[in-house]
Amino acid sequence: MAEASDEQLMLAYRDGDAGAFETLYARHRARLFRFVLRSIKSRASAEELYQDVWMRVIEARATYKPSARFTTWLYTIAHHRMVDHWRRAGLSVVSLDTVDPPAGDPGPQRHAEAREVLTRFAAALETLPPAQREAFLLHEEAGLTAAEIAAATGSNEEAAKSRLRYALAKLKSAVDDG
Amino acid sequence: MADERDPKVSRRYRELGNEEPPPGLDESIVSAARRAAEHPHAPLVTPSGRHRWYFSLGAAAVIVLAVAVTYQMQQEQPDPFATGVSREAVKSPANGRARESAPPAADSSATARPEAATQAETSGRQGAAAPEARMRRDEAAARSLAKPMQAPAVETPQRMLERIVELRKQGKHEEAGQLLAEFKQRYPGYRIPENVVRP
């Protein structure tokens, strides 16, 4: 079952195979969680929204049709939930308090520098316009193409490309400044 | 767009951390998925802890309320004679319909329960109602259904006195006397004009 595609797993789950869902869930859980967590400031809200996305997947299993990649479908659901959340509670992304230091121990001086660069990067990500931040996260975390980002967010491909390009330029600038 | 990823940006992004959902959340989601697969119509999130008894209590409260309202509606049998329908109206259906079109006015018989209606009810309880009484009862019931929320008409003292005078003019002194007696009983301190007391 592990070699089956996401779409095959979802179809198997639709037909009552709970094990297929577990495989599917294991594949996407971490990436989806980070996508949600870095789009929403509150961890509690992120966990709630993350759970809600999966509940929607479970509820929608009966009507699932593999007309697109499962990943695109999954992040489309996440996008809609995110939009609902933003409408209700405003928007924010990564809290600087939750930024972990990089792995290894490069010494106090370099550690402080690395943390400064990372903090700057996190701040740049946080200050991105929501649409650009979402495009970046969908590309970087979920591995979606511009066309898939457009499909997931209900925009056109050119707009998705443009958002992604702007986001990358701003983030690169933040990294280069270091 | 083959791949617009910038290696430096990607590396920095990865350095932000590899957060994962807490195990409890994983378990909750996978359990819901299993339940849904096993029982397609079961709720995804089952009520647990203190919320569980809220559902039972809420359902019980709704049932009790529904039963109470139904019982109350069944108990409310509006008295057809309290709606301003006189004894004459009861005796004559045609007359009753004519009176309905007129402004509601309480009759002297409104306070005294009509004999015929009482008999009809009594005979109805005994299961041997006369056809006439049954017809009157049916008509009264139909009227009460047609106007279930109509409030009993309250006749003003002035209007009552006018009716006594009218009765006297028509030579119905006995009926006028009864109505006057009822008036005195109902409005003990009211000053009664001379033309009401005597013809």
Tab-separated table of C-alpha atoms in Angstrom:
chain	number	residue	atom	x	y	z
A	1	MET	CA	0.000	0.000	0.000
A	2	ALA	CA	2.959	2.307	0.668
A	3	GLU	CA	3.777	2.442	-3.065
A	4	ALA	CA	0.278	3.434	-4.058
A	5	SER	CA	-0.290	6.986	-5.210
A	6	ASP	CA	-2.085	9.474	-3.016
A	7	GLU	CA	-5.101	9.315	-5.282
A	8	GLN	CA	-5.248	5.509	-5.094
A	9	LEU	CA	-5.009	5.677	-1.314
A	10	MET	CA	-7.813	8.184	-1.109
A	11	LEU	CA	-9.994	6.032	-3.355
A	12	ALA	CA	-9.222	2.997	-1.195
A	13	TYR	CA	-10.182	4.978	1.890
A	14	ARG	CA	-13.362	6.094	0.197
A	15	ASP	CA	-14.180	2.410	-0.228
A	16	GLY	CA	-13.700	1.731	3.478
A	17	ASP	CA	-9.981	0.986	3.816
A	18	ALA	CA	-8.954	2.851	6.976
A	19	GLY	CA	-5.346	1.699	6.566
A	20	ALA	CA	-5.128	3.626	3.295
A	21	PHE	CA	-5.984	6.795	5.144
A	22	GLU	CA	-3.286	6.180	7.719
A	23	THR	CA	-0.668	5.862	4.965
A	24	LEU	CA	-1.968	8.976	3.285
A	25	TYR	CA	-2.009	10.866	6.548
A	26	ALA	CA	1.547	9.856	7.377
A	27	ARG	CA	2.708	11.225	4.036
A	28	HIS	CA	1.162	14.652	4.413
A	29	ARG	CA	0.807	15.355	8.107
A	30	ALA	CA	4.081	17.213	8.758
A	31	ARG	CA	4.041	19.374	5.646
A	32	LEU	CA	0.428	20.342	6.041
A	33	PHE	CA	0.959	21.097	9.702
A	34	ARG	CA	3.899	23.404	8.970
A	35	PHE	CA	1.970	25.102	6.182
A	36	VAL	CA	-0.859	25.869	8.587
A	37	LEU	CA	1.401	26.726	11.514
A	38	ARG	CA	3.438	29.229	9.495
A	39	SER	CA	0.336	30.848	8.139
A	40	ILE	CA	-1.230	31.362	11.561
A	41	LYS	CA	0.367	32.935	14.580
A	42	SER	CA	-1.425	30.984	17.280
A	43	ARG	CA	-0.331	27.389	17.651
A	44	ALA	CA	-3.635	26.443	19.246
A	45	SER	CA	-5.542	27.906	16.289
A	46	ALA	CA	-3.170	26.185	13.884
A	47	GLU	CA	-3.785	22.803	15.512
A	48	GLU	CA	-7.516	23.366	15.419
A	49	LEU	CA	-7.450	24.384	11.788
A	50	TYR	CA	-5.139	21.491	10.900
A	51	GLN	CA	-7.546	19.035	12.473
A	52	ASP	CA	-10.440	20.692	10.736
A	53	VAL	CA	-8.768	20.275	7.345
A	54	TRP	CA	-8.375	16.539	7.900
A	55	MET	CA	-11.945	16.244	9.123
A	56	ARG	CA	-13.068	17.845	5.888
A	57	VAL	CA	-10.999	15.298	3.993
A	58	ILE	CA	-12.703	12.486	5.914
A	59	GLU	CA	-16.145	13.962	5.387
A	60	ALA	CA	-15.540	14.485	1.676
A	61	ARG	CA	-14.253	10.964	1.024
A	62	ALA	CA	-17.552	9.767	-0.419
A	63	THR	CA	-17.518	12.408	-3.124
A	64	TYR	CA	-13.792	12.361	-3.798
A	65	LYS	CA	-12.839	12.085	-7.472
A	66	PRO	CA	-9.187	12.103	-8.527
A	67	SER	CA	-9.579	14.911	-11.039
A	68	ALA	CA	-6.413	16.577	-9.735
A	69	ARG	CA	-3.482	15.623	-7.563
A	70	PHE	CA	-4.510	14.746	-4.024
A	71	THR	CA	-2.002	17.292	-2.753
A	72	THR	CA	-3.700	20.074	-4.685
A	73	TRP	CA	-7.089	18.979	-3.358
A	74	LEU	CA	-5.776	18.797	0.209
A	75	TYR	CA	-4.244	22.268	0.090
A	76	THR	CA	-7.342	23.674	-1.576
A	77	ILE	CA	-9.285	22.592	1.489
A	78	ALA	CA	-6.583	24.081	3.699
A	79	HIS	CA	-6.700	27.335	1.736
A	80	HIS	CA	-10.431	27.667	2.212
A	81	ARG	CA	-10.173	27.015	5.914
A	82	MET	CA	-7.364	29.528	6.110
A	83	VAL	CA	-9.433	32.169	4.359
A	84	ASP	CA	-12.233	31.554	6.853
A	85	HIS	CA	-9.748	31.921	9.668
A	86	TRP	CA	-8.311	35.159	8.315
A	87	ARG	CA	-11.738	36.593	7.901
A	88	ARG	CA	-12.601	35.808	11.477
A	89	ALA	CA	-9.412	36.624	13.299
A	90	GLY	CA	-7.116	38.710	11.137
A	91	LEU	CA	-3.829	37.334	9.930
A	92	SER	CA	-0.311	36.638	11.013
A	93	VAL	CA	2.416	34.041	10.481
A	94	VAL	CA	5.446	32.694	12.231
A	95	SER	CA	5.996	33.971	15.711
A	96	LEU	CA	9.625	34.822	16.249
A	97	ASP	CA	9.426	33.223	19.656
A	98	THR	CA	8.932	29.838	18.087
A	99	VAL	CA	11.930	29.986	15.770
A	100	ASP	CA	14.312	27.194	16.624
A	101	PRO	CA	18.057	27.747	16.303
A	102	PRO	CA	19.811	25.834	13.513
A	103	ALA	CA	21.191	22.400	14.278
A	104	GLY	CA	24.756	22.000	15.537
A	105	ASP	CA	26.750	24.202	17.813
A	106	PRO	CA	28.809	26.681	15.801
A	107	GLY	CA	29.932	28.660	18.826
A	108	PRO	CA	28.393	31.625	20.597
A	109	GLN	CA	29.366	34.268	18.020
A	110	ARG	CA	28.241	32.358	14.946
A	111	HIS	CA	25.257	31.050	16.795
A	112	ALA	CA	24.131	34.596	17.466
A	113	GLU	CA	24.712	35.594	13.837
A	114	ALA	CA	22.825	32.595	12.525
A	115	ARG	CA	19.990	33.315	14.858
A	116	GLU	CA	19.926	36.904	13.697
A	117	VAL	CA	19.725	35.837	10.039
A	118	LEU	CA	17.013	33.350	10.837
A	119	THR	CA	15.073	35.899	12.823
A	120	ARG	CA	15.333	38.296	9.898
A	121	PHE	CA	14.132	35.603	7.528
A	122	ALA	CA	11.215	34.722	9.774
A	123	ALA	CA	10.312	38.399	10.045
A	124	ALA	CA	10.445	38.753	6.261
A	125	LEU	CA	8.182	35.743	5.895
A	126	GLU	CA	5.823	37.167	8.471
A	127	THR	CA	5.602	40.538	6.772
A	128	LEU	CA	4.850	39.109	3.347
A	129	PRO	CA	1.358	39.867	2.059
A	130	PRO	CA	-0.852	36.880	2.833
A	131	ALA	CA	-1.289	35.829	-0.783
A	132	GLN	CA	2.457	35.913	-1.412
A	133	ARG	CA	3.209	34.080	1.814
A	134	GLU	CA	0.660	31.432	0.969
A	135	ALA	CA	2.087	31.002	-2.521
A	136	PHE	CA	5.580	30.619	-1.087
A	137	LEU	CA	4.481	28.092	1.534
A	138	LEU	CA	2.494	26.077	-0.982
A	139	HIS	CA	5.524	25.970	-3.242
A	140	GLU	CA	8.176	25.404	-0.635
A	141	GLU	CA	6.327	23.209	1.831
A	142	ALA	CA	3.714	21.405	-0.257
A	143	GLY	CA	5.755	21.287	-3.464
A	144	LEU	CA	2.966	22.690	-5.616
A	145	THR	CA	3.673	24.177	-9.046
A	146	ALA	CA	2.389	27.607	-10.037
A	147	ALA	CA	-0.542	25.996	-11.841
A	148	GLU	CA	-1.388	23.939	-8.775
A	149	ILE	CA	-1.059	26.965	-6.516
A	150	ALA	CA	-3.479	28.772	-8.809
A	151	ALA	CA	-5.904	25.851	-8.606
A	152	ALA	CA	-5.633	25.584	-4.846
A	153	THR	CA	-6.095	29.279	-4.194
A	154	GLY	CA	-8.687	29.967	-6.864
A	155	SER	CA	-6.508	32.339	-8.858
A	156	ASN	CA	-4.889	32.145	-12.289
A	157	GLU	CA	-1.448	30.803	-13.034
A	158	GLU	CA	0.068	34.165	-13.912
A	159	ALA	CA	-1.077	35.632	-10.629
A	160	ALA	CA	0.334	32.656	-8.762
A	161	LYS	CA	3.665	32.987	-10.541
A	162	SER	CA	3.776	36.677	-9.801
A	163	ARG	CA	3.018	36.184	-6.111
A	164	LEU	CA	5.632	33.506	-5.826
A	165	ARG	CA	8.258	35.624	-7.584
A	166	TYR	CA	7.628	38.618	-5.336
A	167	ALA	CA	7.736	36.448	-2.235
A	168	LEU	CA	11.021	34.827	-3.236
A	169	ALA	CA	12.572	38.178	-4.080
A	170	LYS	CA	11.701	39.625	-0.661
A	171	LEU	CA	12.877	36.562	1.210
A	172	LYS	CA	16.085	36.391	-0.791
A	173	SER	CA	16.727	40.016	-0.014
A	174	ALA	CA	16.300	39.280	3.687
A	175	VAL	CA	18.776	36.393	3.457
A	176	ASP	CA	21.310	38.329	1.363
A	177	ASP	CA	21.314	41.221	3.780
A	178	GLY	CA	22.889	38.892	6.283
B	1	MET	CA	8.132	27.782	-13.919
B	2	ALA	CA	10.422	24.768	-13.767
B	3	ASP	CA	11.562	25.527	-10.221
B	4	GLU	CA	11.874	29.000	-8.860
B	5	ARG	CA	13.316	27.818	-5.590
B	6	ASP	CA	16.270	29.700	-4.331
B	7	PRO	CA	18.661	27.340	-2.486
B	8	LYS	CA	19.500	29.931	0.149
B	9	VAL	CA	15.862	30.779	0.767
B	10	SER	CA	14.958	27.122	0.932
B	11	ARG	CA	17.760	26.432	3.398
B	12	ARG	CA	16.712	29.289	5.657
B	13	TYR	CA	13.149	28.153	5.457
B	14	ARG	CA	14.165	24.638	6.538
B	15	GLU	CA	16.075	26.102	9.432
B	16	LEU	CA	12.859	27.514	10.821
B	17	GLY	CA	12.210	24.031	12.128
B	18	ASN	CA	10.438	20.806	11.366
B	19	GLU	CA	7.407	21.141	13.535
B	20	GLU	CA	5.020	18.249	13.502
B	21	PRO	CA	1.523	17.825	14.838
B	22	PRO	CA	1.378	16.557	18.419
B	23	PRO	CA	0.802	12.787	18.769
B	24	GLY	CA	-2.557	13.326	20.434
B	25	LEU	CA	-3.773	15.275	17.428
B	26	ASP	CA	-2.560	12.538	15.070
B	27	GLU	CA	-4.383	9.924	17.102
B	28	SER	CA	-7.564	11.978	17.165
B	29	ILE	CA	-7.593	12.406	13.384
B	30	VAL	CA	-6.717	8.796	12.594
B	31	SER	CA	-9.373	7.565	15.044
B	32	ALA	CA	-11.967	9.756	13.375
B	33	ALA	CA	-10.945	8.369	9.996
B	34	ARG	CA	-11.260	4.801	11.277
B	35	ARG	CA	-14.668	5.477	12.786
B	36	ALA	CA	-15.845	7.033	9.556
B	37	ALA	CA	-14.655	4.025	7.576
B	38	GLU	CA	-16.306	1.546	9.946
B	39	HIS	CA	-19.504	3.480	10.595
B	40	PRO	CA	-20.214	5.787	7.670
B	41	HIS	CA	-23.030	7.573	9.480
B	42	ALA	CA	-21.371	7.970	12.887
B	43	PRO	CA	-20.373	11.480	13.959
B	44	LEU	CA	-16.705	12.203	13.387
B	45	VAL	CA	-16.269	13.807	16.771
B	46	THR	CA	-18.106	11.945	19.505
B	47	PRO	CA	-19.197	13.982	22.511
B	48	SER	CA	-16.996	13.172	25.460
B	49	GLY	CA	-16.486	14.141	29.088
B	50	ARG	CA	-18.826	16.662	30.562
B	51	HIS	CA	-20.302	17.551	27.201
B	52	ARG	CA	-21.925	14.137	26.889
B	53	TRP	CA	-24.615	14.757	29.511
B	54	TYR	CA	-25.395	18.156	28.003
B	55	PHE	CA	-26.757	16.413	24.922
B	56	SER	CA	-28.944	14.088	27.002
B	57	LEU	CA	-30.183	16.933	29.154
B	58	GLY	CA	-30.915	19.098	26.129
B	59	ALA	CA	-32.852	16.314	24.430
B	60	ALA	CA	-34.847	15.593	27.607
B	61	ALA	CA	-35.677	19.282	28.022
B	62	VAL	CA	-36.927	19.538	24.459
B	63	ILE	CA	-39.148	16.471	24.905
B	64	VAL	CA	-40.600	17.734	28.194
B	65	LEU	CA	-41.294	21.139	26.671
B	66	ALA	CA	-43.008	19.614	23.641
B	67	VAL	CA	-45.203	17.394	25.821
B	68	ALA	CA	-46.092	20.308	28.119
B	69	VAL	CA	-47.073	22.572	25.227
B	70	THR	CA	-49.158	19.842	23.615
B	71	TYR	CA	-50.911	19.099	26.909
B	72	GLN	CA	-51.568	22.793	27.508
B	73	MET	CA	-53.061	23.203	24.036
B	74	GLN	CA	-55.340	20.229	24.588
B	75	GLN	CA	-56.479	21.595	27.948
B	76	GLU	CA	-57.374	24.985	26.529
B	77	GLN	CA	-60.976	24.450	25.401
B	78	PRO	CA	-62.248	28.002	24.839
B	79	ASP	CA	-65.778	28.557	26.151
B	80	PRO	CA	-67.803	29.464	23.092
B	81	PHE	CA	-70.164	31.573	25.235
B	82	ALA	CA	-67.351	33.697	26.558
B	83	THR	CA	-66.703	35.067	23.085
B	84	GLY	CA	-69.784	37.234	23.108
B	85	VAL	CA	-72.200	34.681	21.620
B	86	SER	CA	-75.562	34.948	23.301
B	87	ARG	CA	-78.018	32.278	24.299
B	88	GLU	CA	-80.088	33.205	21.270
B	89	ALA	CA	-77.116	32.706	19.026
B	90	VAL	CA	-76.654	29.266	20.416
B	91	LYS	CA	-80.293	28.393	20.005
B	92	SER	CA	-80.371	29.616	16.413
B	93	PRO	CA	-77.322	28.992	14.234
B	94	ALA	CA	-78.430	31.610	11.722
B	95	ASN	CA	-78.870	34.159	14.460
B	96	GLY	CA	-75.490	33.244	15.834
B	97	ARG	CA	-73.832	33.928	12.529
B	98	ALA	CA	-75.571	37.298	12.354
B	99	ARG	CA	-74.326	38.183	15.808
B	100	GLU	CA	-70.811	37.260	14.873
B	101	SER	CA	-70.750	39.942	12.243
B	102	ALA	CA	-71.789	42.542	14.820
B	103	PRO	CA	-69.312	44.015	17.318
B	104	PRO	CA	-68.711	41.580	20.163
B	105	ALA	CA	-70.933	42.305	23.127
B	106	ALA	CA	-71.411	40.253	26.215
B	107	ASP	CA	-74.925	39.134	26.867
B	108	SER	CA	-76.534	38.751	30.209
B	109	SER	CA	-76.446	35.072	29.448
B	110	ALA	CA	-72.661	35.244	29.072
B	111	THR	CA	-72.185	34.913	32.772
B	112	ALA	CA	-74.848	32.299	33.238
B	113	ARG	CA	-73.909	29.195	31.397
B	114	PRO	CA	-76.641	28.291	28.950
B	115	GLU	CA	-78.760	25.454	30.029
B	116	ALA	CA	-78.837	23.867	26.620
B	117	ALA	CA	-75.062	23.905	26.351
B	118	THR	CA	-74.689	22.477	29.802
B	119	GLN	CA	-77.107	19.743	28.955
B	120	ALA	CA	-75.299	19.092	25.736
B	121	GLU	CA	-72.008	18.744	27.553
B	122	THR	CA	-73.532	16.538	30.169
B	123	SER	CA	-75.249	14.378	27.652
B	124	GLY	CA	-72.040	14.339	25.591
B	125	ARG	CA	-70.119	12.988	28.549
B	126	GLN	CA	-72.758	10.373	29.026
B	127	GLY	CA	-72.483	9.431	25.365
B	128	ALA	CA	-76.177	10.039	24.625
B	129	ALA	CA	-76.290	13.548	23.163
B	130	ALA	CA	-79.468	14.657	21.493
B	131	PRO	CA	-79.030	15.604	17.833
B	132	GLU	CA	-79.836	19.246	18.501
B	133	ALA	CA	-77.464	19.516	21.410
B	134	ARG	CA	-74.806	17.733	19.427
B	135	MET	CA	-75.288	20.157	16.556
B	136	ARG	CA	-74.943	23.140	18.889
B	137	ARG	CA	-71.871	21.676	20.467
B	138	ASP	CA	-70.315	21.053	17.065
B	139	GLU	CA	-71.014	24.579	15.991
B	140	ALA	CA	-69.584	25.997	19.183
B	141	ALA	CA	-66.505	23.865	18.753
B	142	ALA	CA	-66.137	25.021	15.165
B	143	ARG	CA	-66.369	28.635	16.251
B	144	SER	CA	-63.817	28.133	18.968
B	145	LEU	CA	-61.463	26.529	16.468
B	146	ALA	CA	-61.986	29.337	14.019
B	147	LYS	CA	-61.196	31.948	16.646
B	148	PRO	CA	-59.077	30.150	19.196
B	149	MET	CA	-57.320	33.240	20.510
B	150	GLN	CA	-60.296	35.605	20.659
B	151	ALA	CA	-60.469	37.299	24.039
B	152	PRO	CA	-63.788	37.336	25.908
B	153	ALA	CA	-65.731	40.523	25.159
B	154	VAL	CA	-66.239	42.840	28.106
B	155	GLU	CA	-69.317	45.009	27.897
B	156	THR	CA	-69.027	48.489	29.286
B	157	PRO	CA	-71.574	49.596	31.925
B	158	GLN	CA	-72.861	52.261	29.585
B	159	ARG	CA	-73.502	49.755	26.825
B	160	MET	CA	-75.255	47.451	29.251
B	161	LEU	CA	-77.542	50.230	30.419
B	162	GLU	CA	-78.356	51.143	26.836
B	163	ARG	CA	-79.384	47.564	26.182
B	164	ILE	CA	-81.671	47.621	29.207
B	165	VAL	CA	-83.322	50.780	27.900
B	166	GLU	CA	-83.729	49.146	24.482
B	167	LEU	CA	-85.317	46.092	26.069
B	168	ARG	CA	-87.737	48.300	27.963
B	169	LYS	CA	-88.645	50.151	24.764
B	170	GLN	CA	-89.386	46.793	23.170
B	171	GLY	CA	-91.584	45.904	26.102
B	172	LYS	CA	-89.303	43.146	27.321
B	173	HIS	CA	-89.452	44.276	30.924
B	174	GLU	CA	-88.831	40.893	32.438
B	175	GLU	CA	-85.612	40.457	30.464
B	176	ALA	CA	-84.673	44.063	31.189
B	177	GLY	CA	-85.187	43.410	34.891
B	178	GLN	CA	-82.942	40.374	34.806
B	179	LEU	CA	-80.268	42.332	33.012
B	180	LEU	CA	-80.593	45.177	35.488
B	181	ALA	CA	-80.196	42.763	38.375
B	182	GLU	CA	-77.105	41.411	36.786
B	183	PHE	CA	-75.853	44.949	36.214
B	184	LYS	CA	-76.294	45.819	39.898
B	185	GLN	CA	-74.453	42.692	40.846
B	186	ARG	CA	-71.624	43.422	38.468
B	187	TYR	CA	-71.364	47.186	39.143
B	188	PRO	CA	-72.671	47.686	42.698
B	189	GLY	CA	-71.695	51.359	43.090
B	190	TYR	CA	-72.774	52.521	39.669
B	191	ARG	CA	-75.399	55.292	39.506
B	192	ILE	CA	-78.307	53.992	37.444
B	193	PRO	CA	-80.402	56.524	35.496
B	194	GLU	CA	-84.095	56.661	36.129
B	195	ASN	CA	-85.120	55.582	32.604
B	196	VAL	CA	-83.214	52.341	33.140
B	197	VAL	CA	-84.959	51.461	36.364
B	198	ARG	CA	-88.458	52.325	35.093
B	199	PRO	CA	-89.968	52.158	31.633
